[in-house]
PDB file of C-alpha atoms in Angstrom:
ATOM      1  CA  THR A   1       0.000   0.000   0.000  1.00  0.00           C
ATOM      2  CA  LEU A   2       2.813   2.401   0.876  1.00  0.00           C
ATOM      3  CA  LEU A   3       4.487   1.773  -2.483  1.00  0.00           C
ATOM      4  CA  GLU A   4       1.281   2.721  -4.257  1.00  0.00           C
ATOM      5  CA  ARG A   5       1.364   6.142  -2.579  1.00  0.00           C
ATOM      6  CA  GLN A   6       4.657   7.139  -4.127  1.00  0.00           C
ATOM      7  CA  PRO A   7       4.949  10.899  -4.771  1.00  0.00           C
ATOM      8  CA  ALA A   8       6.501  12.295  -7.942  1.00  0.00           C
ATOM      9  CA  LYS A   9      10.306  11.954  -8.048  1.00  0.00           C
ATOM     10  CA  ASN A  10      10.737  15.735  -8.349  1.00  0.00           C
ATOM     11  CA  ASP A  11       8.421  16.542  -5.432  1.00  0.00           C
ATOM     12  CA  GLN A  12      11.491  16.921  -3.256  1.00  0.00           C
ATOM     13  CA  GLN A  13       9.861  17.241   0.151  1.00  0.00           C
ATOM     14  CA  GLN A  14       7.223  14.535  -0.237  1.00  0.00           C
ATOM     15  CA  ILE A  15       9.428  11.929  -1.912  1.00  0.00           C
ATOM     16  CA  THR A  16      12.136  12.170   0.765  1.00  0.00           C
ATOM     17  CA  ILE A  17       9.554  11.788   3.541  1.00  0.00           C
ATOM     18  CA  TRP A  18       8.039   8.857   1.669  1.00  0.00           C
ATOM     19  CA  LEU A  19      11.431   7.188   1.204  1.00  0.00           C
ATOM     20  CA  ASP A  20      12.104   7.446   4.934  1.00  0.00           C
ATOM     21  CA  GLY A  21       8.775   5.789   5.650  1.00  0.00           C
ATOM     22  CA  VAL A  22       9.351   3.045   3.098  1.00  0.00           C
ATOM     23  CA  CYS A  23      12.782   2.286   4.539  1.00  0.00           C
ATOM     24  CA  ARG A  24      11.403   1.920   8.057  1.00  0.00           C
ATOM     25  CA  ALA A  25       8.536  -0.218   6.776  1.00  0.00           C
ATOM     26  CA  TYR A  26      10.854  -2.588   4.917  1.00  0.00           C
ATOM     27  CA  CYS A  27      13.150  -2.999   7.921  1.00  0.00           C
ATOM     28  CA  SER A  28      10.163  -3.746  10.146  1.00  0.00           C
ATOM     29  CA  PHE A  29       8.741  -6.152   7.559  1.00  0.00           C
ATOM     30  CA  HIS A  30      12.073  -7.968   7.409  1.00  0.00           C
ATOM     31  CA  ARG A  31      12.156  -8.438  11.163  1.00  0.00           C
ATOM     32  CA  SER A  32       8.707 -10.027  11.158  1.00  0.00           C
ATOM     33  CA  ASP A  33       8.854 -12.027   7.905  1.00  0.00           C
ATOM     34  CA  PRO A  34      12.298 -12.089   6.214  1.00  0.00           C
ATOM     35  CA  ALA A  35      11.386 -14.473   3.395  1.00  0.00           C
ATOM     36  CA  THR A  36       8.293 -12.579   2.260  1.00  0.00           C
ATOM     37  CA  CYS A  37      10.097  -9.250   2.576  1.00  0.00           C
ATOM     38  CA  LEU A  38      12.597 -10.371  -0.056  1.00  0.00           C
ATOM     39  CA  THR A  39       9.827 -10.737  -2.618  1.00  0.00           C
ATOM     40  CA  PHE A  40       9.165  -6.985  -2.419  1.00  0.00           C
ATOM     41  CA  ILE A  41      12.788  -5.797  -2.578  1.00  0.00           C
ATOM     42  CA  SER A  42      12.965  -5.714  -6.367  1.00  0.00           C
ATOM     43  CA  LYS A  43      10.211  -3.105  -6.588  1.00  0.00           C
ATOM     44  CA  LEU A  44      12.032  -0.841  -4.150  1.00  0.00           C
ATOM     45  CA  PHE A  45      15.269  -1.061  -6.154  1.00  0.00           C
ATOM     46  CA  GLU A  46      13.338  -0.321  -9.327  1.00  0.00           C
ATOM     47  CA  ILE A  47      11.797   2.817  -7.834  1.00  0.00           C
ATOM     48  CA  CYS A  48      15.011   4.105  -6.273  1.00  0.00           C
ATOM     49  CA  ILE A  49      17.196   3.467  -9.333  1.00  0.00           C
ATOM     50  CA  ASN A  50      14.843   4.029 -12.254  1.00  0.00           C
ATOM     51  CA  GLU A  51      13.070   7.029 -10.770  1.00  0.00           C
ATOM     52  CA  CYS A  52      14.688   8.637  -7.726  1.00  0.00           C
ATOM     53  CA  LEU A  53      18.255   8.618  -9.030  1.00  0.00           C
ATOM     54  CA  LEU A  54      16.936  10.410 -12.107  1.00  0.00           C
ATOM     55  CA  SER A  55      15.435  13.178  -9.996  1.00  0.00           C
ATOM     56  CA  VAL A  56      16.737  16.683 -10.654  1.00  0.00           C
ATOM     57  CA  TYR A  57      17.307  17.076  -6.909  1.00  0.00           C
ATOM     58  CA  LYS A  58      20.504  15.857  -5.242  1.00  0.00           C
ATOM     59  CA  ARG A  59      18.625  15.471  -1.981  1.00  0.00           C
ATOM     60  CA  VAL A  60      16.297  12.911  -3.554  1.00  0.00           C
ATOM     61  CA  GLN A  61      19.199  11.045  -5.160  1.00  0.00           C
ATOM     62  CA  THR A  62      21.051  10.893  -1.839  1.00  0.00           C
ATOM     63  CA  LYS A  63      17.993   9.787   0.115  1.00  0.00           C
ATOM     64  CA  ALA A  64      17.230   6.971  -2.341  1.00  0.00           C
ATOM     65  CA  THR A  65      20.868   5.858  -2.198  1.00  0.00           C
ATOM     66  CA  ASN A  66      20.838   5.767   1.594  1.00  0.00           C
ATOM     67  CA  VAL A  67      17.618   3.748   1.573  1.00  0.00           C
ATOM     68  CA  LEU A  68      19.174   1.118  -0.688  1.00  0.00           C
ATOM     69  CA  LYS A  69      22.381   1.065   1.346  1.00  0.00           C
ATOM     70  CA  THR A  70      20.293   0.386   4.447  1.00  0.00           C
ATOM     71  CA  VAL A  71      18.371  -2.366   2.670  1.00  0.00           C
ATOM     72  CA  ILE A  72      21.606  -3.985   1.472  1.00  0.00           C
ATOM     73  CA  LYS A  73      23.107  -3.974   4.962  1.00  0.00           C
ATOM     74  CA  THR A  74      20.011  -4.693   7.047  1.00  0.00           C
ATOM     75  CA  ILE A  75      17.906  -6.954   4.829  1.00  0.00           C
ATOM     76  CA  LEU A  76      20.031  -8.511   2.091  1.00  0.00           C
ATOM     77  CA  LYS A  77      23.262  -9.201   3.964  1.00  0.00           C
ATOM     78  CA  PRO A  78      21.651 -11.335   6.721  1.00  0.00           C
ATOM     79  CA  GLN A  79      19.995 -13.468   4.029  1.00  0.00           C
ATOM     80  CA  MET A  80      22.970 -14.051   1.745  1.00  0.00           C
ATOM     81  CA  GLU A  81      22.874 -17.819   2.218  1.00  0.00           C
ATOM     82  CA  THR A  82      19.340 -17.828   0.833  1.00  0.00           C
ATOM     83  CA  LEU A  83      20.133 -15.284  -1.879  1.00  0.00           C
ATOM     84  CA  ARG A  84      23.035 -17.279  -3.330  1.00  0.00           C
ATOM     85  CA  THR A  85      20.535 -19.673  -4.884  1.00  0.00           C
ATOM     86  CA  ASN A  86      18.019 -16.946  -5.682  1.00  0.00           C
ATOM     87  CA  PRO A  87      18.034 -15.037  -9.011  1.00  0.00           C
ATOM     88  CA  LEU A  88      16.946 -11.936  -7.083  1.00  0.00           C
ATOM     89  CA  LEU A  89      20.508 -10.929  -6.232  1.00  0.00           C
ATOM     90  CA  LYS A  90      21.574 -10.741  -9.876  1.00  0.00           C
ATOM     91  CA  GLN A  91      18.404  -8.843 -10.719  1.00  0.00           C
ATOM     92  CA  LEU A  92      19.136  -6.242  -8.035  1.00  0.00           C
ATOM     93  CA  PHE A  93      22.715  -5.872  -9.231  1.00  0.00           C
ATOM     94  CA  LYS A  94      21.487  -5.280 -12.776  1.00  0.00           C
ATOM     95  CA  TYR A  95      19.273  -2.459 -11.522  1.00  0.00           C
ATOM     96  CA  VAL A  96      22.302  -0.772  -9.947  1.00  0.00           C
ATOM     97  CA  GLU A  97      24.562  -1.485 -12.924  1.00  0.00           C
ATOM     98  CA  HIS A  98      22.014   0.212 -15.187  1.00  0.00           C
ATOM     99  CA  GLY A  99      22.944   3.392 -13.339  1.00  0.00           C
ATOM    100  CA  LEU A 100      26.223   3.468 -15.277  1.00  0.00           C
ATOM    101  CA  THR A 101      24.356   4.561 -18.403  1.00  0.00           C
ATOM    102  CA  TYR A 102      24.591   8.202 -19.430  1.00  0.00           C
ATOM    103  CA  ALA A 103      21.067   9.016 -18.291  1.00  0.00           C
ATOM    104  CA  TYR A 104      22.476   8.910 -14.743  1.00  0.00           C
ATOM    105  CA  THR A 105      25.426  11.244 -15.305  1.00  0.00           C
ATOM    106  CA  LEU A 106      24.353  13.592 -12.498  1.00  0.00           C
ATOM    107  CA  SER A 107      23.948  10.777  -9.972  1.00  0.00           C
ATOM    108  CA  TRP A 108      26.941   8.606 -10.865  1.00  0.00           C
ATOM    109  CA  ASN A 109      28.488   9.254  -7.455  1.00  0.00           C
ATOM    110  CA  CYS A 110      25.434   7.571  -5.895  1.00  0.00           C
ATOM    111  CA  VAL A 111      25.638   4.664  -8.329  1.00  0.00           C
ATOM    112  CA  PHE A 112      29.310   4.095  -7.465  1.00  0.00           C
ATOM    113  CA  HIS A 113      28.525   3.921  -3.745  1.00  0.00           C
ATOM    114  CA  LEU A 114      25.801   1.358  -4.392  1.00  0.00           C
ATOM    115  CA  LEU A 115      28.014  -0.735  -6.656  1.00  0.00           C
ATOM    116  CA  ALA A 116      30.684  -0.863  -3.951  1.00  0.00           C
ATOM    117  CA  ASP A 117      28.119  -2.137  -1.460  1.00  0.00           C
ATOM    118  CA  MET A 118      26.825  -4.711  -3.943  1.00  0.00           C
ATOM    119  CA  PHE A 119      30.354  -5.969  -4.673  1.00  0.00           C
ATOM    120  CA  GLU A 120      30.928  -6.455  -0.966  1.00  0.00           C
ATOM    121  CA  LEU A 121      27.571  -8.153  -0.504  1.00  0.00           C
ATOM    122  CA  MET A 122      27.969 -10.578  -3.394  1.00  0.00           C
ATOM    123  CA  GLY A 123      31.584 -11.534  -2.836  1.00  0.00           C
ATOM    124  CA  LYS A 124      34.245 -13.204  -4.935  1.00  0.00           C
ATOM    125  CA  ASP A 125      31.934 -15.945  -6.233  1.00  0.00           C
ATOM    126  CA  TYR A 126      30.148 -13.352  -8.385  1.00  0.00           C
ATOM    127  CA  PHE A 127      33.261 -12.048 -10.138  1.00  0.00           C
ATOM    128  CA  GLU A 128      32.331 -13.462 -13.552  1.00  0.00           C
ATOM    129  CA  PHE A 129      28.868 -11.948 -13.303  1.00  0.00           C
ATOM    130  CA  CYS A 130      30.401  -8.544 -12.489  1.00  0.00           C
ATOM    131  CA  ARG A 131      33.034  -8.534 -15.260  1.00  0.00           C
ATOM    132  CA  ASN A 132      31.063  -6.311 -17.642  1.00  0.00           C
ATOM    133  CA  CYS A 133      30.385  -3.829 -14.870  1.00  0.00           C
ATOM    134  CA  LEU A 134      34.080  -3.661 -13.970  1.00  0.00           C
ATOM    135  CA  SER A 135      34.932  -3.110 -17.625  1.00  0.00           C
ATOM    136  CA  SER A 136      32.413  -0.257 -17.765  1.00  0.00           C
ATOM    137  CA  LEU A 137      34.010   1.341 -14.704  1.00  0.00           C
ATOM    138  CA  SER A 138      37.399   1.183 -16.412  1.00  0.00           C
ATOM    139  CA  GLY A 139      35.943   2.829 -19.501  1.00  0.00           C
ATOM    140  CA  LEU A 140      34.426   5.647 -17.473  1.00  0.00           C
ATOM    141  CA  ARG A 141      37.734   6.136 -15.641  1.00  0.00           C
ATOM    142  CA  SER A 142      39.377   6.875 -18.993  1.00  0.00           C
ATOM    143  CA  THR A 143      36.792   9.527 -19.877  1.00  0.00           C
ATOM    144  CA  LYS A 144      38.256  13.014 -20.168  1.00  0.00           C
ATOM    145  CA  ASP A 145      37.285  15.449 -17.382  1.00  0.00           C
ATOM    146  CA  PHE A 146      35.313  12.798 -15.509  1.00  0.00           C
ATOM    147  CA  SER A 147      33.536  14.371 -12.535  1.00  0.00           C
ATOM    148  CA  PHE A 148      33.519  11.571  -9.960  1.00  0.00           C
ATOM    149  CA  LEU A 149      37.052  10.165  -9.993  1.00  0.00           C
ATOM    150  CA  ALA A 150      37.304   9.784  -6.209  1.00  0.00           C
ATOM    151  CA  GLU A 151      34.032   7.870  -5.979  1.00  0.00           C
ATOM    152  CA  LEU A 152      34.883   5.667  -8.960  1.00  0.00           C
ATOM    153  CA  ASP A 153      38.350   4.889  -7.578  1.00  0.00           C
ATOM    154  CA  SER A 154      36.836   3.988  -4.222  1.00  0.00           C
ATOM    155  CA  THR A 155      34.472   1.562  -5.949  1.00  0.00           C
ATOM    156  CA  VAL A 156      37.282  -0.072  -7.929  1.00  0.00           C
ATOM    157  CA  GLY A 157      39.269  -0.285  -4.703  1.00  0.00           C
ATOM    158  CA  LYS A 158      36.417  -2.168  -3.093  1.00  0.00           C
ATOM    159  CA  ALA A 159      36.317  -4.481  -6.115  1.00  0.00           C
ATOM    160  CA  ILE A 160      40.034  -5.202  -5.691  1.00  0.00           C
ATOM    161  CA  ARG A 161      39.482  -6.173  -2.056  1.00  0.00           C
ATOM    162  CA  VAL A 162      36.450  -8.322  -2.830  1.00  0.00           C
ATOM    163  CA  PHE A 163      37.454 -10.016  -6.083  1.00  0.00           C
ATOM    164  CA  GLU A 164      41.252  -9.961  -5.544  1.00  0.00           C
ATOM    165  CA  PRO A 165      43.790  -8.296  -7.860  1.00  0.00           C
ATOM    166  CA  LYS A 166      44.392 -11.361 -10.030  1.00  0.00           C
ATOM    167  CA  ASN A 167      40.791 -11.235 -11.229  1.00  0.00           C
ATOM    168  CA  ILE A 168      40.633  -7.452 -11.528  1.00  0.00           C
ATOM    169  CA  LEU A 169      43.728  -7.466 -13.736  1.00  0.00           C
ATOM    170  CA  GLN A 170      41.966  -9.828 -16.120  1.00  0.00           C
ATOM    171  CA  VAL A 171      39.369  -7.137 -16.759  1.00  0.00           C
ATOM    172  CA  ILE A 172      41.474  -4.001 -16.284  1.00  0.00           C
ATOM    173  CA  PRO A 173      44.986  -4.970 -17.410  1.00  0.00           C
ATOM    174  CA  LEU A 174      47.823  -2.620 -16.570  1.00  0.00           C
ATOM    175  CA  ASN A 175      49.304  -3.133 -20.048  1.00  0.00           C
ATOM    176  CA  LEU A 176      52.799  -2.723 -18.644  1.00  0.00           C
ATOM    177  CA  THR A 177      55.771  -4.431 -20.239  1.00  0.00           C
ATOM    178  CA  GLY A 178      58.570  -2.530 -18.540  1.00  0.00           C
ATOM    179  CA  THR A 179      59.724  -1.079 -21.867  1.00  0.00           C
ATOM    180  CA  ILE A 180      59.666   2.313 -23.538  1.00  0.00           C
ATOM    181  CA  ASN A 181      56.322   1.344 -25.051  1.00  0.00           C
ATOM    182  CA  ASP A 182      54.759   1.982 -21.637  1.00  0.00           C
ATOM    183  CA  ALA A 183      55.220   5.747 -22.000  1.00  0.00           C
ATOM    184  CA  GLN A 184      51.491   6.469 -22.152  1.00  0.00           C
ATOM    185  CA  LEU A 185      50.668   4.524 -18.970  1.00  0.00           C
ATOM    186  CA  GLU A 186      46.957   4.787 -19.705  1.00  0.00           C
ATOM    187  CA  GLN A 187      46.043   2.382 -16.905  1.00  0.00           C
ATOM    188  CA  SER A 188      48.492   3.786 -14.364  1.00  0.00           C
ATOM    189  CA  TRP A 189      45.546   5.011 -12.262  1.00  0.00           C
ATOM    190  CA  LEU A 190      45.099   1.403 -11.159  1.00  0.00           C
ATOM    191  CA  LEU A 191      48.546   1.147  -9.536  1.00  0.00           C
ATOM    192  CA  PRO A 192      47.831   3.192  -6.376  1.00  0.00           C
ATOM    193  CA  LEU A 193      44.498   1.403  -6.012  1.00  0.00           C
ATOM    194  CA  LEU A 194      46.270  -1.947  -6.103  1.00  0.00           C
ATOM    195  CA  ARG A 195      48.816  -0.678  -3.589  1.00  0.00           C
ATOM    196  CA  ASP A 196      46.156   0.528  -1.167  1.00  0.00           C
ATOM    197  CA  ASN A 197      43.639  -2.298  -1.510  1.00  0.00           C
ATOM    198  CA  ILE A 198      45.566  -5.554  -1.844  1.00  0.00           C
ATOM    199  CA  THR A 199      44.779  -7.357   1.393  1.00  0.00           C
ATOM    200  CA  HIS A 200      45.297 -10.987   0.398  1.00  0.00           C
ATOM    201  CA  THR A 201      46.627 -12.335  -2.842  1.00  0.00           C
ATOM    202  CA  GLU A 202      48.583 -15.326  -4.027  1.00  0.00           C
ATOM    203  CA  LEU A 203      52.339 -14.877  -3.802  1.00  0.00           C
ATOM    204  CA  ASN A 204      52.807 -16.760  -7.060  1.00  0.00           C
ATOM    205  CA  HIS A 205      50.643 -14.188  -8.858  1.00  0.00           C
ATOM    206  CA  PHE A 206      52.768 -11.380  -7.467  1.00  0.00           C
ATOM    207  CA  VAL A 207      55.905 -13.175  -8.623  1.00  0.00           C
ATOM    208  CA  GLY A 208      54.448 -14.089 -12.014  1.00  0.00           C
ATOM    209  CA  TYR A 209      52.861 -10.734 -12.866  1.00  0.00           C
ATOM    210  CA  PHE A 210      54.691  -7.891 -11.140  1.00  0.00           C
ATOM    211  CA  LEU A 211      58.220  -9.179 -10.633  1.00  0.00           C
ATOM    212  CA  PRO A 212      59.056  -9.542 -14.363  1.00  0.00           C
ATOM    213  CA  ILE A 213      57.840  -5.984 -14.923  1.00  0.00           C
ATOM    214  CA  ALA A 214      60.025  -4.760 -12.072  1.00  0.00           C
ATOM    215  CA  PHE A 215      63.068  -6.535 -13.499  1.00  0.00           C
ATOM    216  CA  GLN A 216      62.397  -5.133 -16.963  1.00  0.00           C
ATOM    217  CA  LEU A 217      62.023  -1.606 -15.592  1.00  0.00           C
ATOM    218  CA  GLN A 218      65.316  -2.008 -13.752  1.00  0.00           C
ATOM    219  CA  THR A 219      66.998  -3.185 -16.955  1.00  0.00           C
ATOM    220  CA  THR A 220      65.614  -0.415 -19.177  1.00  0.00           C
ATOM    221  CA  GLY A 221      66.243   2.183 -16.484  1.00  0.00           C
TER     222      GLY A 221
END
């Protein structure tokens, strides 16, 4: 019933009040009936992503983002064992990933925050499913005069921690050979993110991937 009373996305005051109420209602619903609550989550993601993040008001975008972040942490995370065999999780991720399209240019910072939370929620097992999204993030990072570099880098950093560098480098290769051909260093933005976000990785990957580059740089230097 509450979902049917949704105000217009550009009615700034009413939609933010409504979103607060919906968030409280969902959290209460989850406490009383977790399984049934999950069946209504998709509609909330659809409203927040497809409507509220397209609002002309930053306040509405931020409120919708915070609602979804609360839902991810409070409702989805405790039910991950159930969700791993449920197509719902992939459906919700696709809603968020859709926010990388150019219609959402003004709310990309919100989309990046949500993607980071979804990466963390889903975990390493969903790396293959998230490959296209990671590739899209890399493409946006290469865009001239991109407005949300800090937020995008934070999201890629979270992906490195969740999916591990070996997998990230499959999608976003450094393209380093340790030779003069590396002068452009187009993917050099990834290096500090790897440095700051590698928490556990296989030693043999470090030896096999980075050490030859280091030796080559030493030789050419």
